[in-house]
XYZ file of C-alpha atoms in Angstrom:
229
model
C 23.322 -6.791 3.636
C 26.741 -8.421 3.642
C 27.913 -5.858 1.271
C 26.843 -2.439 3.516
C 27.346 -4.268 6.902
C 30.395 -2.274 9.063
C 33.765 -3.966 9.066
C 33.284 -4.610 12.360
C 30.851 -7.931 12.416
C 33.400 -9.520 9.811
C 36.630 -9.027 12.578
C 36.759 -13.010 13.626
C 36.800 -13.714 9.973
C 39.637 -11.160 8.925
C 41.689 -12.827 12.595
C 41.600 -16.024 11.566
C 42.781 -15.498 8.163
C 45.250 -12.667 9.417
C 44.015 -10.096 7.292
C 43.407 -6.317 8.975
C 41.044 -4.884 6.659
C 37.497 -5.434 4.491
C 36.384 -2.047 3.926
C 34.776 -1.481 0.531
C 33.097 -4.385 1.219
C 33.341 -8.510 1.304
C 35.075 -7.043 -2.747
C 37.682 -5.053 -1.196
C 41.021 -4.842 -2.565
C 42.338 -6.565 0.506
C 40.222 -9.807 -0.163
C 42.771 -12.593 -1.185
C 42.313 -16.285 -1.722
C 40.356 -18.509 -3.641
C 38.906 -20.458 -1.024
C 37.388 -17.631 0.959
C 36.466 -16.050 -2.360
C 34.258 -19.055 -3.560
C 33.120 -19.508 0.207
C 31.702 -15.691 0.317
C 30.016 -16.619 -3.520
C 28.365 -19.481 -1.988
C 26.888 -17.227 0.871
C 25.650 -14.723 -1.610
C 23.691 -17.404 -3.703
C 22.350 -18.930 -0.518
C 21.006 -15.599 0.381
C 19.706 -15.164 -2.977
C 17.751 -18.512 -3.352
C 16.103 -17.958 -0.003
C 14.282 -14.870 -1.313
C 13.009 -16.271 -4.744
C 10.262 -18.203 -2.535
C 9.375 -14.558 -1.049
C 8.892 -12.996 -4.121
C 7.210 -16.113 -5.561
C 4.405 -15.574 -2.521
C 4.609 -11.427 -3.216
C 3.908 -12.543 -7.213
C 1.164 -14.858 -6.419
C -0.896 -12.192 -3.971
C -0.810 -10.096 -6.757
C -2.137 -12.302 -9.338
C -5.008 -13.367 -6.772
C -6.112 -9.499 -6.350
C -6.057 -8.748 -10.427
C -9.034 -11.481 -10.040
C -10.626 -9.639 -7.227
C -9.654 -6.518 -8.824
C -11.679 -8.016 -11.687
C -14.545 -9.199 -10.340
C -15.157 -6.128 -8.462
C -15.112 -4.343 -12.008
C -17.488 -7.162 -13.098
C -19.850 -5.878 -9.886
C -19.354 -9.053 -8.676
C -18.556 -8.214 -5.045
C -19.049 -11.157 -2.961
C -16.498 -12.931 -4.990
C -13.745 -10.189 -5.176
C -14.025 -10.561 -1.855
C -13.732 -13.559 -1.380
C -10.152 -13.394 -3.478
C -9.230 -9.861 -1.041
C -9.808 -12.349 2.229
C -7.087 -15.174 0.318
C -4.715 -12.565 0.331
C -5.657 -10.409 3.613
C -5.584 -13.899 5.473
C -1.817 -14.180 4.951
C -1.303 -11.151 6.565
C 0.164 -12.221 9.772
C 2.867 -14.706 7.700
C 3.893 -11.414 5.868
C 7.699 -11.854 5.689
C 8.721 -8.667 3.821
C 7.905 -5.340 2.894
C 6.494 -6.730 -0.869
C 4.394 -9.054 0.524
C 3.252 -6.995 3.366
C 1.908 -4.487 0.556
C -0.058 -6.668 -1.247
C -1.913 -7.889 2.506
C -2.477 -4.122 2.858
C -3.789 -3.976 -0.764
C -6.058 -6.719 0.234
C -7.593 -5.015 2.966
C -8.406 -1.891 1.352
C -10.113 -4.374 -1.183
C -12.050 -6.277 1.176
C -13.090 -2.618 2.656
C -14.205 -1.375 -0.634
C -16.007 -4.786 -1.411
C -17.968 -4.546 1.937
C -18.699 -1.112 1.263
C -20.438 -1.886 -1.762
C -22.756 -5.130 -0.170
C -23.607 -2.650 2.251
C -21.936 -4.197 5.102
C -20.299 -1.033 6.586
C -19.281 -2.354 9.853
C -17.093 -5.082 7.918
C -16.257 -2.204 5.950
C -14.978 -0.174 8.794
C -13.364 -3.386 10.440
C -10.568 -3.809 7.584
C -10.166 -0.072 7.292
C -9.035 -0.157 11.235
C -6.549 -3.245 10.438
C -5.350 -1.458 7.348
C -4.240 1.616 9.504
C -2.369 -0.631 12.274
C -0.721 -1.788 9.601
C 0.461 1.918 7.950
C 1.187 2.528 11.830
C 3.537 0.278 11.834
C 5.361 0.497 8.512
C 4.892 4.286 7.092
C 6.334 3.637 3.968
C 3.343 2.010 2.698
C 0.429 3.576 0.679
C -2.216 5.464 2.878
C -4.429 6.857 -0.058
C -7.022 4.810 -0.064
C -7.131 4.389 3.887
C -8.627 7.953 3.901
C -10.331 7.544 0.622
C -12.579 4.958 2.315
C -12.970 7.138 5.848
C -14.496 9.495 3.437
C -16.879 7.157 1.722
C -17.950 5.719 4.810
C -18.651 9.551 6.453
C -20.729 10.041 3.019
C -23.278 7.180 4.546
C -23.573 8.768 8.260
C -23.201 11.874 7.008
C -26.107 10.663 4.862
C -28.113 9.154 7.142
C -27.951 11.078 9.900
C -28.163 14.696 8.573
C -25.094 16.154 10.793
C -23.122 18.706 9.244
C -20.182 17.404 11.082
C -20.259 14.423 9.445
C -19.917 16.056 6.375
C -17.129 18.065 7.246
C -15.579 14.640 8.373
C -16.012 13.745 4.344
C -14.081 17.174 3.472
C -11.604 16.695 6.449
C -10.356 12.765 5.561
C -11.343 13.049 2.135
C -8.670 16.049 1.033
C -6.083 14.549 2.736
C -6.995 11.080 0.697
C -7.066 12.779 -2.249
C -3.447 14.562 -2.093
C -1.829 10.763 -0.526
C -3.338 9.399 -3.395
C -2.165 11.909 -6.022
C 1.321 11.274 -4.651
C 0.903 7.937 -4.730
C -0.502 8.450 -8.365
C -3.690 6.499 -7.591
C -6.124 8.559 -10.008
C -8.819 6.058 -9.223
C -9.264 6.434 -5.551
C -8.429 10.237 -6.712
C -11.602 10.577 -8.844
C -13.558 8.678 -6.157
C -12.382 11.028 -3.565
C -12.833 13.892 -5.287
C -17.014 12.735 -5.511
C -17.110 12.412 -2.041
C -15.605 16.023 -0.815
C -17.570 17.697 -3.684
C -20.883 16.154 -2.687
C -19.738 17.000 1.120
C -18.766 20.665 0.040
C -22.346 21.112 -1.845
C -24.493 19.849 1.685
C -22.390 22.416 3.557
C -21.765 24.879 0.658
C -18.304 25.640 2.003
C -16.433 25.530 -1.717
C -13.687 27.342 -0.890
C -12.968 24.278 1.668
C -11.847 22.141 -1.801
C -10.688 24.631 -4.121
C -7.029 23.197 -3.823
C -8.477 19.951 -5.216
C -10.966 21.376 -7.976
C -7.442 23.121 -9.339
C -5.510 19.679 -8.723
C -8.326 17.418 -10.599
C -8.328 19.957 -13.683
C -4.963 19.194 -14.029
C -5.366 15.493 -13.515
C -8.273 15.268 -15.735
C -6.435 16.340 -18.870
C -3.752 13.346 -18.552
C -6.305 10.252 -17.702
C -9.740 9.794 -18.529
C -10.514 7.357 -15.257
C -13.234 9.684 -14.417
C -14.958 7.594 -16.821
C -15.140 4.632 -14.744
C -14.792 5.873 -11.187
C-alpha cells in the first residue's frame, strides 16, 4: 500500500524534510537519509507482522474444513458439519479477502452437509448467506452456489412433478457447471453435470445440455473424479 499510494498523501512528510519529490515510490531516487530510511523499514515490518496473525486465522479455517471435508467423505455428515459451522461462525470477524473465502467455503459445506441429512431448509438457509456474500465481493467462487440451487431443484422438482422445476435444474445447473469449470472445480462439475442430465432426461430437452455433454468429454479424459462424485 505504501509503495502504490500517490505522492500526494506523503506531501507533509517530503515538507518537513524539504524534499519535493517521492515518485517511484517510498525507494525513489530522491529518498535520502538514514534516519528516515530505517524509520520507513520499521513501518514496513510493522505492517508486515500485523498480517501474519491474518493469515495464521486464514491457515487454521482451512485446516478445520480438510476435517469436515473428511468426514463428509467418511459419510459422516453431522460431524463435517459441525467443523463447516466452526468456520462459517467466524464469518462476520472476516478481516480479509483469504479469510473471507474460507467462511464462504464453509457455507457451501454446511449446505452440502444439510443437503445430505435431509434438512433442505438448512440447506437452502446457507446457500442464501453464501450468495450475500458473492454479492458483496464478486471475486469469490460462485460454482458451487449454483451447483447446490440445482441439487436442491432435483428434490422439488422430484417431489412435486413440475416440469418447471426441472428446467430450474437445467437453468442454475449449466451455469454451475461452466463457474465451476472456470474455477476448475471438477467435483461440483461432475455433480452438476448428474443433476442437468437427470433434469434433461424428465423433460427430454437434450439439446438444452449439449454444450456440457461436449465440455465433460473433454474433462473426463484429464481426471477420473467421476469416480467419486
Amino acid at each position: 500500500l505504501i509503495l502504490t499510494h500517490p505522492p500526494g498523501i506523503f506531501n507533509p512528510l517530503c515538507n518537513h524534510y524539504k524534499m519535493t519529490d517521492l515518485r517511484g515510490g517510498i525507494f525513489g531516487q530522491r529518498l535520502r537519509g538514514p534516519w528516515l530510511r530505517s524509520v520507513l523499514v520499521a513501518v514496513l515490518v510493522a505492517l508486515c507482522t500485523a498480517l501474519m496473525p491474518l493469515r495464521a486465522i486464514a491457515d487454521d479455517m482451512a485446516a478445520t474444513l480438510r476435517l469436515a471435508d473428511e468426514r463428509m467423505a467418511q459419510n459422516d455428515f453431522h460431524r463435517a458439519l459441525q467443523y463447516y459451522k466452526q468456520v462459517a461462525d467466524a464469518l462476520g470477524g472476516a478481516t480479509c479477502h483469504d479469510e473471507r473465502l474460507e467462511c464462504l467455503k464453509a457455507l457451501y459445506g454446511c449446505s452440502e452437509a444439510c443437503f445430505r441429512i435431509n434438512d433442505y431448509s438448512a440447506s437452502l438457509d446457507y446457500l442464501l448467506m453464501a450468495e450475500e456474500q458473492l454479492q458483496a465481493d464478486n471475486s469469490l467462487p460462485s460454482g458451487r452456489l449454483n451447483a447446490n440451487y440445482a441439487a436442491l431443484y432435483v428434490i422439488i422438482a422430484s417431489q412435486t412433478g413440475k416440469n418447471d422445476f426441472f428446467r430450474n435444474v437445467i437453468e442454475h445447473g449449466m451455469e454451475g457447471f461452466e463457474q465451476s469449470l472456470r474455477e476448475q472445480d471438477t467435483a461440483s462439475c461432475y455433480r452438476t453435470f448428474c443433476d442437468i442430465a437427470a433434469a434433461a432426461s424428465v423433460l427430454e430437452a437434450y439439446n438444452a445440455i449439449t454444450p456440457a455433454v461436449k465440455r465433460m468429454r473433454s474433462l473426463a479424459k484429464t481426471t477420473n473424479d467421476w469416480r467419486i462424485h
